[in-house]
Coordinates of C-alpha atoms and ligand atoms in Angstrom, one line a residue:
X1 CA 30.8 111.2 16.4
X2 CA 28.1 113.9 16.0
X3 CA 28.9 117.5 16.8
X4 CA 26.6 120.0 18.4
X5 CA 25.9 122.9 15.9
X6 CA 25.8 126.4 17.3
X7 CA 22.4 126.9 15.7
X8 CA 19.2 125.9 17.5
X9 CA 15.6 125.3 16.5
X10 CA 12.8 127.0 18.4
X11 CA 9.4 125.6 19.1
X12 CA 6.7 128.0 20.2
X13 CA 3.6 127.1 22.0
X14 CA 1.2 129.4 20.2
X15 CA -1.3 129.3 23.1
X16 CA 1.1 130.3 25.9
X17 CA 3.8 132.0 23.9
X18 CA 6.4 129.7 25.6
X19 CA 9.5 129.1 23.5
X20 CA 11.7 126.0 23.6
X21 CA 15.1 125.9 22.1
X22 CA 16.3 122.6 20.7
X23 CA 19.9 121.8 19.8
X24 CA 21.0 120.8 16.3
X25 CA 23.5 118.0 15.8
X26 CA 25.7 117.6 12.7
X27 CA 26.9 114.4 11.3
X28 CA 29.8 114.1 8.8
X29 CA 27.6 114.5 5.7
X30 CA 23.9 114.7 5.1
X31 CA 21.0 116.4 6.9
X32 CA 21.6 117.6 10.5
X33 CA 19.1 116.5 13.1
X34 CA 17.1 118.4 15.6
X35 CA 17.8 116.8 19.0
X36 CA 14.3 116.3 20.6
X37 CA 15.5 114.1 23.5
X38 CA 14.5 116.7 26.1
X39 CA 11.3 117.7 24.4
X40 CA 9.0 115.8 26.6
X41 CA 10.6 117.0 29.8
X42 CA 10.5 120.6 28.6
X43 CA 7.1 120.7 26.9
X44 CA 5.1 117.6 28.0
X45 CA 4.6 116.6 24.4
X46 CA 5.9 113.8 22.3
X47 CA 6.8 114.0 18.6
X48 CA 4.6 111.9 16.2
X49 CA 6.2 110.2 13.2
X50 CA 4.6 106.8 12.2
X51 CA 7.0 105.0 9.9
X52 CA 9.9 107.2 11.1
X53 CA 9.9 109.3 7.9
X54 CA 11.6 112.2 9.7
X55 CA 13.1 110.5 12.7
X56 CA 16.7 109.5 13.2
X57 CA 16.8 106.6 15.7
X58 CA 20.6 106.4 16.3
X59 CA 24.0 107.7 15.4
X60 CA 25.8 105.4 12.9
X61 CA 29.1 105.6 11.1
X62 CA 28.5 102.6 8.8
X63 CA 26.4 103.5 5.8
X64 CA 25.3 106.8 4.2
X65 CA 22.6 107.2 1.6
X66 CA 21.9 110.3 -0.4
X67 CA 18.5 109.3 -1.7
X68 CA 18.1 112.3 -4.0
X69 CA 21.4 111.8 -5.7
X70 CA 21.1 108.0 -5.7
X71 CA 24.3 107.5 -3.7
X72 CA 25.1 104.7 -1.3
X73 CA 28.4 104.7 0.7
X74 CA 29.7 102.0 3.1
X75 CA 32.3 103.6 5.4
X76 CA 32.7 106.3 2.7
X77 CA 33.2 103.9 -0.2
X78 CA 30.7 103.9 -3.2
X79 CA 28.7 100.7 -3.5
X80 CA 29.5 100.6 -7.3
X81 CA 33.3 100.5 -6.5
X82 CA 32.8 97.9 -3.8
X83 CA 30.7 95.7 -6.1
X84 CA 33.3 96.1 -8.9
X85 CA 36.5 95.7 -7.0
X86 CA 36.0 94.2 -3.6
X87 CA 34.7 90.9 -2.2
X88 CA 31.9 90.2 0.2
X89 CA 34.2 89.2 3.1
X90 CA 36.3 92.4 2.5
X91 CA 33.0 94.4 2.7
X92 CA 32.1 92.5 5.8
X93 CA 35.4 93.5 7.4
X94 CA 34.9 97.1 6.3
X95 CA 31.5 97.2 7.9
X96 CA 32.7 95.6 11.1
X97 CA 36.0 97.4 11.6
X98 CA 35.6 100.7 9.7
X99 CA 38.4 100.4 7.2
X100 CA 39.3 98.1 4.3
X101 CA 41.7 95.4 5.5
X102 CA 45.4 95.2 4.4
X103 CA 46.5 91.9 2.9
X104 CA 47.3 90.2 6.2
X105 CA 44.1 91.4 7.9
X106 CA 42.1 90.2 5.0
X107 CA 43.7 86.7 5.0
X108 CA 43.2 86.3 8.7
X109 CA 39.6 87.4 8.5
X110 CA 38.9 85.0 5.6
X111 CA 40.6 82.2 7.5
X112 CA 38.6 82.9 10.7
X113 CA 35.3 83.1 9.0
X114 CA 36.0 80.0 7.0
X115 CA 36.7 78.0 10.1
X116 CA 33.4 78.9 11.6
X117 CA 31.2 77.7 8.7
X118 CA 30.3 74.3 10.2
X119 CA 27.2 73.9 12.3
X120 CA 26.8 72.0 15.5
X121 CA 25.8 68.5 14.4
X122 CA 22.8 68.5 16.7
X123 CA 21.3 71.4 14.6
X124 CA 20.7 68.9 11.8
X125 CA 18.0 67.3 13.9
X126 CA 16.3 70.7 14.3
X127 CA 15.6 70.8 10.5
X128 CA 13.8 67.5 10.7
X129 CA 11.1 69.2 12.8
X130 CA 10.0 71.4 9.8
X131 CA 7.6 70.3 7.1
X132 CA 9.4 69.7 3.8
X133 CA 7.2 72.4 2.2
X134 CA 8.0 75.0 4.8
X135 CA 9.0 78.4 3.4
X136 CA 12.8 78.5 3.8
X137 CA 12.4 81.9 5.6
X138 CA 10.3 80.1 8.2
X139 CA 13.2 77.6 8.7
X140 CA 15.7 80.5 8.8
X141 CA 13.7 82.3 11.6
X142 CA 13.6 79.1 13.6
X143 CA 17.2 77.8 13.1
X144 CA 18.9 81.2 13.6
X145 CA 16.9 81.8 16.7
X146 CA 18.0 78.4 18.0
X147 CA 21.7 79.2 17.5
X148 CA 21.7 80.9 21.0
X149 CA 21.0 77.5 22.5
X150 CA 24.0 76.0 20.7
X151 CA 26.5 78.7 21.2
X152 CA 26.0 79.9 24.8
X153 CA 29.7 80.8 25.1
X154 CA 29.2 83.8 22.7
X155 CA 26.0 85.3 24.1
X156 CA 27.5 87.6 26.7
X157 CA 26.9 90.9 25.0
X158 CA 29.1 92.8 27.5
X159 CA 32.2 90.8 26.6
X160 CA 33.9 92.2 23.5
X161 CA 35.5 88.8 22.7
X162 CA 32.2 87.0 22.9
X163 CA 30.6 89.7 20.6
X164 CA 33.4 89.2 18.1
X165 CA 33.0 85.4 18.2
X166 CA 29.2 85.7 17.8
X167 CA 29.6 88.1 14.8
X168 CA 32.0 85.7 13.1
X169 CA 29.8 82.7 13.8
X170 CA 26.8 84.4 12.3
X171 CA 28.5 85.6 9.1
X172 CA 30.1 82.2 8.6
X173 CA 27.2 80.0 9.5
X174 CA 24.4 81.8 7.7
X175 CA 25.2 80.4 4.2
X176 CA 25.4 76.9 5.7
X177 CA 22.0 77.3 7.4
X178 CA 20.5 78.8 4.2
X179 CA 21.9 76.0 2.0
X180 CA 20.6 73.4 4.5
X181 CA 17.1 75.0 4.4
X182 CA 17.1 74.7 0.6
X183 CA 18.4 71.1 0.6
X184 CA 15.8 70.1 3.2
X185 CA 13.0 71.6 1.1
X186 CA 14.0 69.6 -2.0
X187 CA 14.8 66.4 -0.1
X188 CA 18.5 66.3 -0.9
X189 CA 21.3 65.5 1.6
X190 CA 23.1 68.4 3.3
X191 CA 26.5 69.3 2.1
X192 CA 29.2 70.2 4.7
X193 CA 31.2 73.4 3.9
X194 CA 34.4 73.1 1.9
X195 CA 37.2 75.2 3.4
X196 CA 39.3 75.4 0.2
X197 CA 36.5 77.3 -1.6
X198 CA 35.9 81.1 -1.3
X199 CA 32.8 82.3 0.7
X200 CA 30.6 82.5 -2.4
X201 CA 32.0 79.4 -4.1
X202 CA 31.4 77.4 -1.0
X203 CA 27.8 78.8 -0.7
X204 CA 27.1 77.7 -4.3
X205 CA 28.7 74.3 -3.6
X206 CA 26.5 73.7 -0.4
X207 CA 23.4 74.7 -2.4
X208 CA 23.9 72.9 -5.6
X209 CA 26.3 70.0 -5.2
X210 CA 25.0 66.4 -4.8
X211 CA 27.0 63.4 -3.6
X212 CA 26.4 61.5 -6.9
X213 CA 28.2 64.0 -9.1
X214 CA 31.3 66.2 -9.2
X215 CA 30.4 69.8 -8.8
X216 CA 32.5 72.5 -10.5
X217 CA 31.7 76.0 -9.3
X218 CA 31.1 78.3 -12.3
X219 CA 33.3 81.4 -11.7
X220 CA 30.8 83.7 -13.4
X221 CA 28.1 82.6 -11.0
X222 CA 30.5 82.8 -8.0
X223 CA 31.3 86.4 -9.0
X224 CA 27.6 87.2 -9.4
X225 CA 26.8 85.7 -6.0
X226 CA 29.5 87.6 -4.3
X227 CA 28.3 90.8 -6.0
X228 CA 24.7 90.1 -5.0
X229 CA 25.9 89.6 -1.4
X230 CA 27.9 92.9 -1.5
X231 CA 24.9 94.8 -2.9
X232 CA 22.7 93.6 0.0
X233 CA 25.2 93.8 2.8
X234 CA 23.9 96.9 4.6
X235 CA 21.5 99.7 4.0
X236 CA 21.4 102.1 6.9
X237 CA 18.4 102.0 9.3
X238 CA 16.0 99.9 7.1
X239 CA 13.1 97.9 8.7
X240 CA 15.0 94.7 9.5
X241 CA 18.1 96.6 10.7
X242 CA 16.0 98.7 13.0
X243 CA 14.3 95.6 14.2
X244 CA 17.7 94.1 15.0
X245 CA 18.7 97.2 16.9
X246 CA 15.4 97.4 18.8
X247 CA 15.6 93.8 19.8
X248 CA 19.3 94.2 20.8
X249 CA 18.6 97.4 22.7
X250 CA 17.0 95.3 25.5
X251 CA 20.2 93.3 25.8
X252 CA 18.9 90.3 23.9
X253 CA 21.7 88.0 22.5
X254 CA 22.9 88.5 18.9
X255 CA 21.5 85.2 17.6
X256 CA 18.0 86.1 18.9
X257 CA 18.4 89.6 17.4
X258 CA 19.3 88.2 14.0
X259 CA 16.2 85.9 14.1
X260 CA 14.1 89.1 14.7
X261 CA 15.8 90.7 11.7
X262 CA 15.1 87.8 9.4
X263 CA 11.4 87.9 10.4
X264 CA 11.2 91.6 9.5
X265 CA 13.1 91.1 6.2
X266 CA 10.6 88.5 5.1
X267 CA 7.8 91.0 4.4
X268 CA 7.0 91.8 0.7
X269 CA 7.5 95.5 1.3
X270 CA 11.1 94.8 2.3
X271 CA 13.3 91.7 1.5
X272 CA 10.3 89.7 0.2
X273 CA 10.0 92.1 -2.7
X274 CA 12.4 90.1 -5.1
X275 CA 10.2 87.1 -4.7
X276 CA 7.1 89.3 -5.3
X277 CA 8.7 90.8 -8.4
X278 CA 9.2 87.5 -10.1
X279 CA 5.7 86.4 -9.1
X280 CA 4.4 89.6 -10.6
X281 CA 6.3 89.2 -13.9
X282 CA 5.1 85.7 -14.2
X283 CA 1.6 86.8 -13.6
X284 CA 1.9 89.6 -16.2
X285 CA 3.2 87.0 -18.7
X286 CA 3.3 89.2 -21.8
X287 CA 4.3 92.8 -22.5
X288 CA 0.8 93.5 -23.9
X289 CA -0.5 93.1 -20.3
X290 CA 1.9 95.6 -18.8
X291 CA -0.4 98.5 -19.3
X292 CA -3.2 97.0 -17.2
X293 CA -0.8 96.3 -14.3
X294 CA 0.6 99.8 -14.5
X295 CA -3.0 101.0 -14.3
X296 CA -3.8 98.8 -11.3
X297 CA -0.6 100.1 -9.6
X298 CA -1.9 103.7 -10.0
X299 CA -5.4 103.0 -8.8
X300 CA -5.8 104.2 -5.2
X301 CA -8.6 101.8 -4.6
X302 CA -6.4 98.8 -5.6
X303 CA -3.8 97.6 -3.1
X304 CA -1.6 96.4 -5.9
X305 CA 1.8 98.0 -6.2
X306 CA 4.5 97.6 -8.8
X307 CA 6.9 95.3 -7.0
X308 CA 10.5 96.3 -7.2
X309 CA 9.6 100.0 -7.7
X310 CA 9.9 102.8 -5.2
X311 CA 11.9 103.2 -2.0
X312 CA 11.6 105.1 1.2
X313 CA 14.9 106.8 0.8
X314 CA 15.8 106.7 -2.9
X315 CA 14.0 109.3 -4.9
X316 CA 16.4 108.6 -7.8
X317 CA 17.7 105.4 -9.4
X318 CA 18.8 102.9 -6.7
X319 CA 22.6 102.6 -7.4
X320 CA 22.4 98.9 -6.5
X321 CA 19.7 98.3 -9.2
X322 CA 22.1 99.6 -11.9
X323 CA 24.8 97.1 -10.8
X324 CA 22.2 94.4 -10.5
X325 CA 20.9 95.0 -14.1
X326 CA 24.5 94.7 -15.4
X327 CA 25.0 91.5 -13.5
X328 CA 21.8 90.2 -14.8
X329 CA 22.9 90.5 -18.4
X330 CA 26.3 88.9 -17.6
X331 CA 24.8 85.9 -15.9
X332 CA 22.1 85.3 -18.5
X333 CA 24.7 85.6 -21.3
X334 CA 27.1 83.2 -19.6
X335 CA 24.4 80.6 -19.0
X336 CA 23.0 81.1 -22.5
X337 CA 19.6 81.8 -20.9
X338 CA 17.1 83.9 -22.9
X339 CA 14.6 84.7 -20.2
X340 CA 11.5 86.5 -21.5
X341 CA 11.1 87.9 -18.0
X342 CA 14.2 90.1 -18.5
X343 CA 12.7 91.6 -21.6
X344 CA 9.4 92.0 -19.7
X345 CA 11.2 93.7 -16.8
X346 CA 13.0 96.1 -19.0
X347 CA 9.8 97.0 -20.8
X348 CA 8.1 97.5 -17.4
X349 CA 10.9 99.9 -16.4
X350 CA 10.6 101.8 -19.7
X351 CA 6.9 102.3 -19.4
X352 CA 6.9 103.1 -15.7
X353 CA 9.7 105.7 -16.2
X354 CA 7.7 107.5 -18.9
X355 CA 4.5 107.5 -16.9
X356 CA 3.6 110.8 -15.1
X357 CA 2.5 108.9 -11.9
X358 CA 5.9 107.3 -11.5
X359 CA 7.8 110.4 -12.5
X360 CA 5.9 112.6 -10.1
X361 CA 6.5 110.3 -7.2
X362 CA 10.1 109.5 -8.1
X363 CA 9.4 105.8 -8.3
X364 CA 12.5 104.0 -9.8
X365 CA 13.4 100.4 -9.9
X366 CA 15.0 99.3 -6.6
X367 CA 17.6 96.6 -6.0
X368 CA 15.0 93.9 -6.0
X369 CA 13.7 94.6 -9.5
X370 CA 16.4 92.6 -11.4
X371 CA 17.8 90.3 -8.7
X372 CA 15.0 87.7 -9.0
X373 CA 15.8 87.2 -12.7
X374 CA 19.5 86.5 -12.0
X375 CA 18.6 84.2 -9.1
X376 CA 16.1 82.3 -11.2
X377 CA 18.7 81.9 -14.0
X378 CA 21.2 80.6 -11.4
X379 CA 18.7 77.9 -10.4
X380 CA 17.1 79.3 -7.3
X381 CA 13.4 78.8 -6.6
X382 CA 11.7 82.1 -5.8
X383 CA 11.1 81.3 -2.2
X384 CA 14.9 81.2 -1.7
X385 CA 15.4 84.8 -2.9
X386 CA 14.8 86.4 0.4
X387 CA 17.0 83.8 2.2
X388 CA 19.9 85.0 0.1
X389 CA 19.2 88.6 1.1
X390 CA 19.2 87.5 4.7
X391 CA 22.6 85.8 4.3
X392 CA 24.0 89.1 2.9
X393 CA 22.3 91.4 5.3
X394 CA 23.5 89.4 8.3
X395 CA 26.8 91.4 7.9
X396 CA 25.0 94.7 8.2
X397 CA 22.8 93.5 11.0
X398 CA 25.7 92.3 13.1
X399 CA 27.8 95.4 12.4
X400 CA 24.9 97.7 13.3
X401 CA 24.2 95.6 16.4
X402 CA 27.8 95.7 17.5
X403 CA 28.0 99.5 16.9
X404 CA 24.9 99.9 19.0
X405 CA 26.2 97.8 21.9
X406 CA 29.5 99.8 21.9
X407 CA 27.7 103.2 21.9
X408 CA 27.9 104.6 25.4
X409 CA 24.7 106.6 24.9
X410 CA 22.7 103.5 23.9
X411 CA 19.4 103.0 25.7
X412 CA 16.5 100.5 25.4
X413 CA 14.4 101.5 22.3
X414 CA 11.0 102.4 23.5
X415 CA 8.8 104.6 21.2
X416 CA 5.9 106.6 22.6
X417 CA 2.4 106.8 21.1
X418 CA -0.6 108.9 20.5
X419 CA -3.3 107.1 22.5
X420 CA -6.8 107.2 20.9
X421 CA -8.6 104.4 22.9
X422 CA -11.2 104.8 25.6
X423 CA -10.5 106.9 28.7
X424 CA -10.7 105.3 32.1
X425 CA -14.0 103.5 32.9
X426 CA -15.3 101.2 35.6
X427 CA -15.2 97.4 35.2
X428 CA -18.6 96.0 34.4
X429 CA -19.4 92.5 35.8
X430 CA -20.5 90.1 33.0
X431 CA -24.2 90.0 34.1
X432 CA -24.5 93.7 33.9
X433 CA -23.1 94.0 30.3
X434 CA -25.5 94.7 27.4
Ligands
LIG1 N1 3.7 101.0 -7.1 C1 2.8 102.0 -7.2 N2 2.7 103.1 -6.4 C2 3.7 103.2 -5.5 C3 4.7 102.3 -5.3 C4 4.7 101.2 -6.2 N3 5.7 100.2 -6.1 N4 5.5 102.7 -4.3 C5 5.0 103.8 -3.9 N5 3.9 104.2 -4.6 C6 3.2 105.4 -4.4 C7 2.3 105.4 -3.2 O1 1.0 104.9 -3.5 C8 2.2 106.8 -2.8 O2 1.4 107.5 -3.7 P1 0.5 108.8 -3.1 O3 1.5 109.8 -2.8 O4 -0.4 109.1 -4.3 O5 -0.3 108.3 -1.9 C9 3.6 107.3 -3.1 O6 4.1 106.5 -4.2 C10 4.6 107.3 -1.9 O7 4.6 105.9 -1.4 P2 4.7 105.5 0.1 O8 4.0 104.3 0.3 O9 4.3 106.7 0.9 O10 6.3 105.3 0.2 P3 7.0 104.5 1.3 O11 8.3 105.2 1.4 O12 6.2 104.4 2.5 O13 7.2 103.1 0.7 C11 8.0 101.1 -0.4 C12 8.3 102.6 0.1 C13 7.4 100.3 0.7 C14 9.3 100.5 -0.8 C15 7.0 101.2 -1.6 O14 7.6 102.0 -2.6 C16 6.6 99.8 -2.1 O15 5.7 99.3 -1.5 N6 7.3 99.3 -3.2 C17 7.0 98.0 -3.7 C18 7.7 97.0 -2.8 C19 9.2 96.9 -3.0 O16 9.7 96.9 -4.1 N7 9.9 96.9 -1.8 C20 11.3 96.7 -1.8 C21 12.0 97.9 -1.2 S1 13.7 97.8 -1.3 C22 14.2 96.7 -0.1 O17 13.6 96.5 0.9 C23 15.4 96.0 -0.5

């Protein structure tokens, strides 16, 4: 819970000399906020902050980022420690319930999630409505949105039990939905989940097993997948999470809210960046060409940006990118893959980090810079990269949605605007128009 600080901020209307005091609220760590909720009533003015660069939209106890120091904490735990020592489902529990589970709690949670992994059989017909060459994120938007029509019994957002069941269903079913989107796109049969496998093992099984052969899950790949899911599980009030919160603030059911989050994640400035990084590296092709791409990225008249570089919040190395780079080396070594794209990516990083333009603007590699190379080595086509991100981020979305619904101060999200269109004018009948 936030606390009201004894300090206030004053806003002075220079024309009239009127002075308005605004309270300051403190969180547990990080910058305090100026509470402007009564600003319009007091002054008749709104604040203006496109892109929300200085605006806190909610109170949250889930995730803390110190972008200057390059620190990411989930419920107080460092992402590096979670990635090294925890598991994705343990992190899911942590985000949902606030603390790491004890042994019994962990076993029960794993069991409950595992027994929600199957999809309603009728949903299989839904896939057949999509073209085979549909982008899997398009399938994800459609199928996840459709879940509310299959699981009516968990759409009452005012019932805590229904909220919990919907949360478990979403976390459990998302890998099944994602694997089916992949299988559909390559024309292979769907695999039903296997309850004797761990969350990440089962995900790999549903993605890569075929009925004609035995499938052995490679433990190095299962670990890399689990780590990738942990690294993407939550990230404060990013675009897709804010989209989920905004959709949910109207009382929309959680399945519909997740579909909104998936749509927002798809964009190349957000979750679509890992796909864009690989496309960029493929296009660059050779390290001799890096210079011309760096030049393009710096050119204000060219819309090109170095994909996988820069972040709204991190003005230092993204801590997830460090873990991802380490994971990338481990996976490539285990698979015996010598991918020239990794060398190219490292060279890109080196050059960009020595360049004045990138140094001045604090543009470091973000989590997406190395993830595409790992995923390619694991056998994923690039259009699946963002789908994996969506599977992981579902945990953050649902935990943030639940936190919002349970917040007694929650209101429908409704930003204001600075209107710059025409002022009122009379309607002109068509025959009188020029
Ligand atoms: N390449 C070249 N220049 C860049 C880049 C980049 N990747 N990112 C930012 N800049 C420049 C901008 O042109 C701007 O320069 P200016 O001050 O001279 O105008 C300055 O750095 C600040 O950039 P903004 O766009 O104001 O930063 P913002 O916080 O709005 O954008 C974003 C952050 C969208 C992530 C941006 O860095 C970007 O487009 N990166 C590439 C896409 C990407 O990797 N996205 C993944 C983000 S992480 C995630 O979603 C998991």
